[in-house]
Amino acid sequence: MNQLREVHEFCYNVQYVRRNGRGRGDPWSLRQFGVYQQLSCSDRRSTWIVLQASDEIQKRLTEAMESRSCGTNDSLTDPMIPHLVFMSTIALDWQCYTEYLNSQLSIFDRKACFSSVHTMASEDFTVSFTDCQNLQVLQQKIHKAITVLDCNFDIVRGCLAHCQRLIDSNLTSIGKQALAELETCYKQLEVHRREINRIHECSQGTARLLAQILDFRDRQALCSVNAHIKDQLEILKGTHKTVEVNLDTLQRIAFQIHQENTKLGEIALKSQKDSSVLKGFGMVATIFLPASLIAELFSSSLVQSQPVDVDDAARGTHMVVSRHFWIFIVAWVVSAVFTTAWPLILSAKRFRWN
């Protein structure tokens, strides 16, 4: 406010909330516009500069100026009429916005109050760190709304003081009505401020409760993981003991196998020596077998010694083969064939069975 002898100046920057109608993301937006008024005390004319006024504000301002023009001179508009339009714009959508903030907070509040802490059922609320982040975004909106409301309080108080000065200077014809409307606007803002303060306090409690739920679940999950690790360590210890027992068993088995292999080596060496002896016996038998066979043959009745001359024994003897000698030959051939063929027949049967 700058007050000169013949000119009153008054300016402020208004912030307010409106639905953006985008259909995606946050449905509410924070908007603002600037107001400057220069009032000439001599002719009661006002010069206005309004920055970034929306179409809605321009329409409301036009309608108000047409309906509240001064009765004595229609070309003159009371200097408080635009301020009343602007102040009514400030308090217009705060009720809907507080309901929106409250509905958004209730989503997190239900999760915080009704989520199962110990075990999650299939129909239970899911609580994650994302909820804490989204709640923090909502709290920032609430803080911003509180800041905007505090600024609006200052603007309304400034308008009340400006209106009182105009009344004292006899520059407004609707002073009492303007004061009443500004007081009503101020009380409405107070109601919205108390409601948003309540939402802010509830959001702080909800944020603490969500953080405690996540912390409790994290500690519970950590305990579960530690218990699982402990069980796995116990299993590993048992497995280690089993492996040690198995290693001892394998070492004993390996030692026994080594001893058996040593014994088998000794047996093989002894068998080799025995086979050498048997081979010698076989060679001796092979050498003496023909001689013994011939001796046995000549000692049998198959070969007989007869005198050359029966009447004269002094003439010597000669060897005579018995007429049954062929039986010996046939029996020997049959025995040799059977002895040779029998192992071959057995081998052929085993091969056919396999």
PDB file of C-alpha atoms in Angstrom, residues 130-314:
ATOM      1  CA  THR A 130       6.188 -46.507  -2.813  1.00  0.00           C
ATOM      2  CA  ASP A 131       3.306 -45.690  -0.468  1.00  0.00           C
ATOM      3  CA  CYS A 132       5.670 -43.652   1.713  1.00  0.00           C
ATOM      4  CA  GLN A 133       6.896 -41.796  -1.370  1.00  0.00           C
ATOM      5  CA  ASN A 134       3.365 -41.064  -2.595  1.00  0.00           C
ATOM      6  CA  LEU A 135       2.341 -39.945   0.888  1.00  0.00           C
ATOM      7  CA  GLN A 136       5.333 -37.601   0.953  1.00  0.00           C
ATOM      8  CA  VAL A 137       4.127 -36.074  -2.336  1.00  0.00           C
ATOM      9  CA  LEU A 138       0.673 -35.609  -0.788  1.00  0.00           C
ATOM     10  CA  GLN A 139       2.202 -33.960   2.293  1.00  0.00           C
ATOM     11  CA  GLN A 140       4.061 -31.535   0.046  1.00  0.00           C
ATOM     12  CA  LYS A 141       0.733 -30.593  -1.552  1.00  0.00           C
ATOM     13  CA  ILE A 142      -0.732 -30.065   1.916  1.00  0.00           C
ATOM     14  CA  HIS A 143       2.218 -27.852   2.923  1.00  0.00           C
ATOM     15  CA  LYS A 144       1.778 -25.853  -0.265  1.00  0.00           C
ATOM     16  CA  ALA A 145      -1.944 -25.428   0.427  1.00  0.00           C
ATOM     17  CA  ILE A 146      -1.196 -24.183   3.963  1.00  0.00           C
ATOM     18  CA  THR A 147       1.312 -21.674   2.580  1.00  0.00           C
ATOM     19  CA  VAL A 148      -1.179 -20.425  -0.027  1.00  0.00           C
ATOM     20  CA  LEU A 149      -3.919 -20.077   2.605  1.00  0.00           C
ATOM     21  CA  ASP A 150      -1.590 -18.079   4.856  1.00  0.00           C
ATOM     22  CA  CYS A 151      -0.840 -15.742   1.946  1.00  0.00           C
ATOM     23  CA  ASN A 152      -4.564 -15.431   1.257  1.00  0.00           C
ATOM     24  CA  PHE A 153      -5.126 -14.480   4.899  1.00  0.00           C
ATOM     25  CA  ASP A 154      -2.642 -11.641   4.465  1.00  0.00           C
ATOM     26  CA  ILE A 155      -4.364 -10.520   1.258  1.00  0.00           C
ATOM     27  CA  VAL A 156      -7.831 -10.516   2.858  1.00  0.00           C
ATOM     28  CA  ARG A 157      -6.505  -8.596   5.874  1.00  0.00           C
ATOM     29  CA  GLY A 158      -4.915  -6.105   3.484  1.00  0.00           C
ATOM     30  CA  CYS A 159      -8.222  -5.729   1.641  1.00  0.00           C
ATOM     31  CA  LEU A 160      -9.998  -5.126   4.962  1.00  0.00           C
ATOM     32  CA  ALA A 161      -7.517  -2.396   5.834  1.00  0.00           C
ATOM     33  CA  HIS A 162      -7.788  -0.912   2.326  1.00  0.00           C
ATOM     34  CA  CYS A 163     -11.591  -0.925   2.543  1.00  0.00           C
ATOM     35  CA  GLN A 164     -11.488   0.798   5.931  1.00  0.00           C
ATOM     36  CA  ARG A 165      -9.260   3.542   4.517  1.00  0.00           C
ATOM     37  CA  LEU A 166     -11.645   4.049   1.617  1.00  0.00           C
ATOM     38  CA  ILE A 167     -14.539   4.289   4.086  1.00  0.00           C
ATOM     39  CA  ASP A 168     -12.630   6.816   6.161  1.00  0.00           C
ATOM     40  CA  SER A 169     -11.895   8.807   2.987  1.00  0.00           C
ATOM     41  CA  ASN A 170     -15.507   8.498   1.797  1.00  0.00           C
ATOM     42  CA  LEU A 171     -14.318   6.885  -1.441  1.00  0.00           C
ATOM     43  CA  THR A 172     -16.639   3.862  -1.422  1.00  0.00           C
ATOM     44  CA  SER A 173     -20.376   3.586  -1.235  1.00  0.00           C
ATOM     45  CA  ILE A 174     -20.482  -0.094  -0.293  1.00  0.00           C
ATOM     46  CA  GLY A 175     -18.003   0.008   2.560  1.00  0.00           C
ATOM     47  CA  LYS A 176     -20.066  -1.855   5.171  1.00  0.00           C
ATOM     48  CA  GLN A 177     -21.198  -4.473   2.650  1.00  0.00           C
ATOM     49  CA  ALA A 178     -17.616  -4.909   1.459  1.00  0.00           C
ATOM     50  CA  LEU A 179     -16.369  -5.317   5.034  1.00  0.00           C
ATOM     51  CA  ALA A 180     -19.044  -7.946   5.708  1.00  0.00           C
ATOM     52  CA  GLU A 181     -18.188  -9.900   2.568  1.00  0.00           C
ATOM     53  CA  LEU A 182     -14.462  -9.722   3.338  1.00  0.00           C
ATOM     54  CA  GLU A 183     -15.080 -10.908   6.902  1.00  0.00           C
ATOM     55  CA  THR A 184     -17.132 -13.811   5.537  1.00  0.00           C
ATOM     56  CA  CYS A 185     -14.336 -14.680   3.116  1.00  0.00           C
ATOM     57  CA  TYR A 186     -11.814 -14.527   5.957  1.00  0.00           C
ATOM     58  CA  LYS A 187     -13.892 -16.881   8.122  1.00  0.00           C
ATOM     59  CA  GLN A 188     -14.286 -19.307   5.212  1.00  0.00           C
ATOM     60  CA  LEU A 189     -10.528 -19.356   4.762  1.00  0.00           C
ATOM     61  CA  GLU A 190     -10.138 -19.996   8.496  1.00  0.00           C
ATOM     62  CA  VAL A 191     -12.439 -23.025   8.219  1.00  0.00           C
ATOM     63  CA  HIS A 192     -10.440 -24.380   5.276  1.00  0.00           C
ATOM     64  CA  ARG A 193      -7.195 -23.658   7.119  1.00  0.00           C
ATOM     65  CA  ARG A 194      -8.332 -25.668  10.167  1.00  0.00           C
ATOM     66  CA  GLU A 195      -9.458 -28.552   7.936  1.00  0.00           C
ATOM     67  CA  ILE A 196      -6.144 -28.642   6.085  1.00  0.00           C
ATOM     68  CA  ASN A 197      -4.279 -28.454   9.407  1.00  0.00           C
ATOM     69  CA  ARG A 198      -6.252 -31.500  10.543  1.00  0.00           C
ATOM     70  CA  ILE A 199      -5.391 -33.324   7.305  1.00  0.00           C
ATOM     71  CA  HIS A 200      -1.748 -32.378   7.800  1.00  0.00           C
ATOM     72  CA  GLU A 201      -1.676 -33.772  11.347  1.00  0.00           C
ATOM     73  CA  CYS A 202      -3.384 -36.994  10.194  1.00  0.00           C
ATOM     74  CA  SER A 203      -0.889 -37.357   7.348  1.00  0.00           C
ATOM     75  CA  GLN A 204       2.007 -37.133   9.802  1.00  0.00           C
ATOM     76  CA  GLY A 205       0.517 -39.914  11.947  1.00  0.00           C
ATOM     77  CA  THR A 206      -0.197 -42.029   8.866  1.00  0.00           C
ATOM     78  CA  ALA A 207       3.359 -41.526   7.614  1.00  0.00           C
ATOM     79  CA  ARG A 208       4.796 -42.622  10.974  1.00  0.00           C
ATOM     80  CA  LEU A 209       2.533 -45.687  11.065  1.00  0.00           C
ATOM     81  CA  LEU A 210       3.444 -46.725   7.507  1.00  0.00           C
ATOM     82  CA  ALA A 211       7.127 -46.317   8.313  1.00  0.00           C
ATOM     83  CA  GLN A 212       6.719 -48.437  11.463  1.00  0.00           C
ATOM     84  CA  ILE A 213       4.880 -51.155   9.500  1.00  0.00           C
ATOM     85  CA  LEU A 214       7.642 -51.279   6.893  1.00  0.00           C
ATOM     86  CA  ASP A 215      10.305 -51.249   9.606  1.00  0.00           C
ATOM     87  CA  PHE A 216       8.589 -54.073  11.498  1.00  0.00           C
ATOM     88  CA  ARG A 217       8.195 -56.153   8.341  1.00  0.00           C
ATOM     89  CA  ASP A 218      11.822 -55.508   7.411  1.00  0.00           C
ATOM     90  CA  ARG A 219      12.994 -56.632  10.842  1.00  0.00           C
ATOM     91  CA  GLN A 220      10.691 -59.656  10.652  1.00  0.00           C
ATOM     92  CA  ALA A 221      12.028 -60.526   7.197  1.00  0.00           C
ATOM     93  CA  LEU A 222      15.580 -60.063   8.481  1.00  0.00           C
ATOM     94  CA  CYS A 223      14.904 -62.424  11.387  1.00  0.00           C
ATOM     95  CA  SER A 224      13.414 -64.944   8.975  1.00  0.00           C
ATOM     96  CA  VAL A 225      16.452 -64.696   6.716  1.00  0.00           C
ATOM     97  CA  ASN A 226      18.800 -65.063   9.690  1.00  0.00           C
ATOM     98  CA  ALA A 227      16.871 -68.127  10.888  1.00  0.00           C
ATOM     99  CA  HIS A 228      17.023 -69.618   7.391  1.00  0.00           C
ATOM    100  CA  ILE A 229      20.761 -68.954   7.218  1.00  0.00           C
ATOM    101  CA  LYS A 230      21.194 -70.558  10.637  1.00  0.00           C
ATOM    102  CA  ASP A 231      19.257 -73.637   9.499  1.00  0.00           C
ATOM    103  CA  GLN A 232      21.355 -73.849   6.362  1.00  0.00           C
ATOM    104  CA  LEU A 233      24.525 -73.604   8.445  1.00  0.00           C
ATOM    105  CA  GLU A 234      23.293 -76.421  10.676  1.00  0.00           C
ATOM    106  CA  ILE A 235      22.547 -78.486   7.588  1.00  0.00           C
ATOM    107  CA  LEU A 236      26.001 -77.708   6.242  1.00  0.00           C
ATOM    108  CA  LYS A 237      27.552 -78.723   9.553  1.00  0.00           C
ATOM    109  CA  GLY A 238      25.648 -82.012   9.470  1.00  0.00           C
ATOM    110  CA  THR A 239      26.627 -82.503   5.853  1.00  0.00           C
ATOM    111  CA  HIS A 240      30.239 -81.761   6.740  1.00  0.00           C
ATOM    112  CA  LYS A 241      30.166 -84.389   9.463  1.00  0.00           C
ATOM    113  CA  THR A 242      28.568 -86.870   7.064  1.00  0.00           C
ATOM    114  CA  VAL A 243      31.245 -86.102   4.490  1.00  0.00           C
ATOM    115  CA  GLU A 244      33.949 -86.648   7.095  1.00  0.00           C
ATOM    116  CA  VAL A 245      32.417 -90.004   8.050  1.00  0.00           C
ATOM    117  CA  ASN A 246      32.148 -90.970   4.396  1.00  0.00           C
ATOM    118  CA  LEU A 247      35.749 -89.956   3.820  1.00  0.00           C
ATOM    119  CA  ASP A 248      36.879 -92.101   6.729  1.00  0.00           C
ATOM    120  CA  THR A 249      34.849 -95.006   5.354  1.00  0.00           C
ATOM    121  CA  LEU A 250      36.304 -94.493   1.888  1.00  0.00           C
ATOM    122  CA  GLN A 251      39.808 -94.375   3.337  1.00  0.00           C
ATOM    123  CA  ARG A 252      39.221 -97.647   5.170  1.00  0.00           C
ATOM    124  CA  ILE A 253      37.763 -99.219   2.044  1.00  0.00           C
ATOM    125  CA  ALA A 254      40.722 -97.955   0.007  1.00  0.00           C
ATOM    126  CA  PHE A 255      43.111 -99.404   2.584  1.00  0.00           C
ATOM    127  CA  GLN A 256      41.298-102.743   2.468  1.00  0.00           C
ATOM    128  CA  ILE A 257      41.366-102.692  -1.326  1.00  0.00           C
ATOM    129  CA  HIS A 258      45.079-101.940  -1.188  1.00  0.00           C
ATOM    130  CA  GLN A 259      45.630-104.864   1.158  1.00  0.00           C
ATOM    131  CA  GLU A 260      43.533-107.136  -1.043  1.00  0.00           C
ATOM    132  CA  ASN A 261      45.427-105.973  -4.119  1.00  0.00           C
ATOM    133  CA  THR A 262      48.682-106.714  -2.305  1.00  0.00           C
ATOM    134  CA  LYS A 263      47.432-110.185  -1.413  1.00  0.00           C
ATOM    135  CA  LEU A 264      46.207-110.716  -4.958  1.00  0.00           C
ATOM    136  CA  GLY A 265      49.627-109.659  -6.221  1.00  0.00           C
ATOM    137  CA  GLU A 266      51.273-112.134  -3.889  1.00  0.00           C
ATOM    138  CA  ILE A 267      48.823-114.837  -4.983  1.00  0.00           C
ATOM    139  CA  ALA A 268      49.472-113.966  -8.629  1.00  0.00           C
ATOM    140  CA  LEU A 269      53.211-114.151  -8.057  1.00  0.00           C
ATOM    141  CA  LYS A 270      52.829-117.474  -6.268  1.00  0.00           C
ATOM    142  CA  SER A 271      50.515-118.699  -9.022  1.00  0.00           C
ATOM    143  CA  GLN A 272      53.103-117.652 -11.566  1.00  0.00           C
ATOM    144  CA  LYS A 273      55.716-119.683  -9.713  1.00  0.00           C
ATOM    145  CA  ASP A 274      53.310-122.617  -9.433  1.00  0.00           C
ATOM    146  CA  SER A 275      52.505-122.356 -13.118  1.00  0.00           C
ATOM    147  CA  SER A 276      56.216-122.473 -13.886  1.00  0.00           C
ATOM    148  CA  VAL A 277      56.498-125.668 -11.837  1.00  0.00           C
ATOM    149  CA  LEU A 278      53.407-127.102 -13.502  1.00  0.00           C
ATOM    150  CA  LYS A 279      54.810-126.115 -16.854  1.00  0.00           C
ATOM    151  CA  GLY A 280      57.966-128.038 -16.019  1.00  0.00           C
ATOM    152  CA  PHE A 281      55.904-131.016 -14.944  1.00  0.00           C
ATOM    153  CA  GLY A 282      53.932-130.715 -18.150  1.00  0.00           C
ATOM    154  CA  MET A 283      57.059-130.673 -20.224  1.00  0.00           C
ATOM    155  CA  VAL A 284      58.378-133.742 -18.396  1.00  0.00           C
ATOM    156  CA  ALA A 285      55.032-135.459 -18.867  1.00  0.00           C
ATOM    157  CA  THR A 286      55.051-134.473 -22.529  1.00  0.00           C
ATOM    158  CA  ILE A 287      58.526-135.865 -22.962  1.00  0.00           C
ATOM    159  CA  PHE A 288      57.844-139.153 -21.210  1.00  0.00           C
ATOM    160  CA  LEU A 289      54.247-139.579 -22.382  1.00  0.00           C
ATOM    161  CA  PRO A 290      55.132-141.064 -25.810  1.00  0.00           C
ATOM    162  CA  ALA A 291      57.646-143.397 -24.234  1.00  0.00           C
ATOM    163  CA  SER A 292      55.211-144.486 -21.553  1.00  0.00           C
ATOM    164  CA  LEU A 293      52.479-144.874 -24.153  1.00  0.00           C
ATOM    165  CA  ILE A 294      54.728-147.013 -26.330  1.00  0.00           C
ATOM    166  CA  ALA A 295      55.849-149.007 -23.333  1.00  0.00           C
ATOM    167  CA  GLU A 296      52.256-149.490 -22.247  1.00  0.00           C
ATOM    168  CA  LEU A 297      51.322-150.441 -25.781  1.00  0.00           C
ATOM    169  CA  PHE A 298      54.061-153.049 -26.053  1.00  0.00           C
ATOM    170  CA  SER A 299      53.245-154.389 -22.656  1.00  0.00           C
ATOM    171  CA  SER A 300      49.614-154.919 -23.578  1.00  0.00           C
ATOM    172  CA  SER A 301      48.095-157.782 -25.531  1.00  0.00           C
ATOM    173  CA  LEU A 302      47.747-155.608 -28.619  1.00  0.00           C
ATOM    174  CA  VAL A 303      51.395-156.183 -29.498  1.00  0.00           C
ATOM    175  CA  GLN A 304      52.809-159.652 -28.835  1.00  0.00           C
ATOM    176  CA  SER A 305      56.260-161.137 -29.206  1.00  0.00           C
ATOM    177  CA  GLN A 306      56.319-164.477 -31.078  1.00  0.00           C
ATOM    178  CA  PRO A 307      59.253-166.717 -32.123  1.00  0.00           C
ATOM    179  CA  VAL A 308      60.290-166.613 -35.739  1.00  0.00           C
ATOM    180  CA  ASP A 309      60.176-170.345 -35.950  1.00  0.00           C
ATOM    181  CA  VAL A 310      57.964-172.220 -33.654  1.00  0.00           C
ATOM    182  CA  ASP A 311      60.067-175.316 -33.995  1.00  0.00           C
ATOM    183  CA  ASP A 312      63.315-173.522 -33.541  1.00  0.00           C
ATOM    184  CA  ALA A 313      63.216-170.987 -30.701  1.00  0.00           C
ATOM    185  CA  ALA A 314      66.846-170.174 -31.153  1.00  0.00           C
TER     186      ALA A 314
END
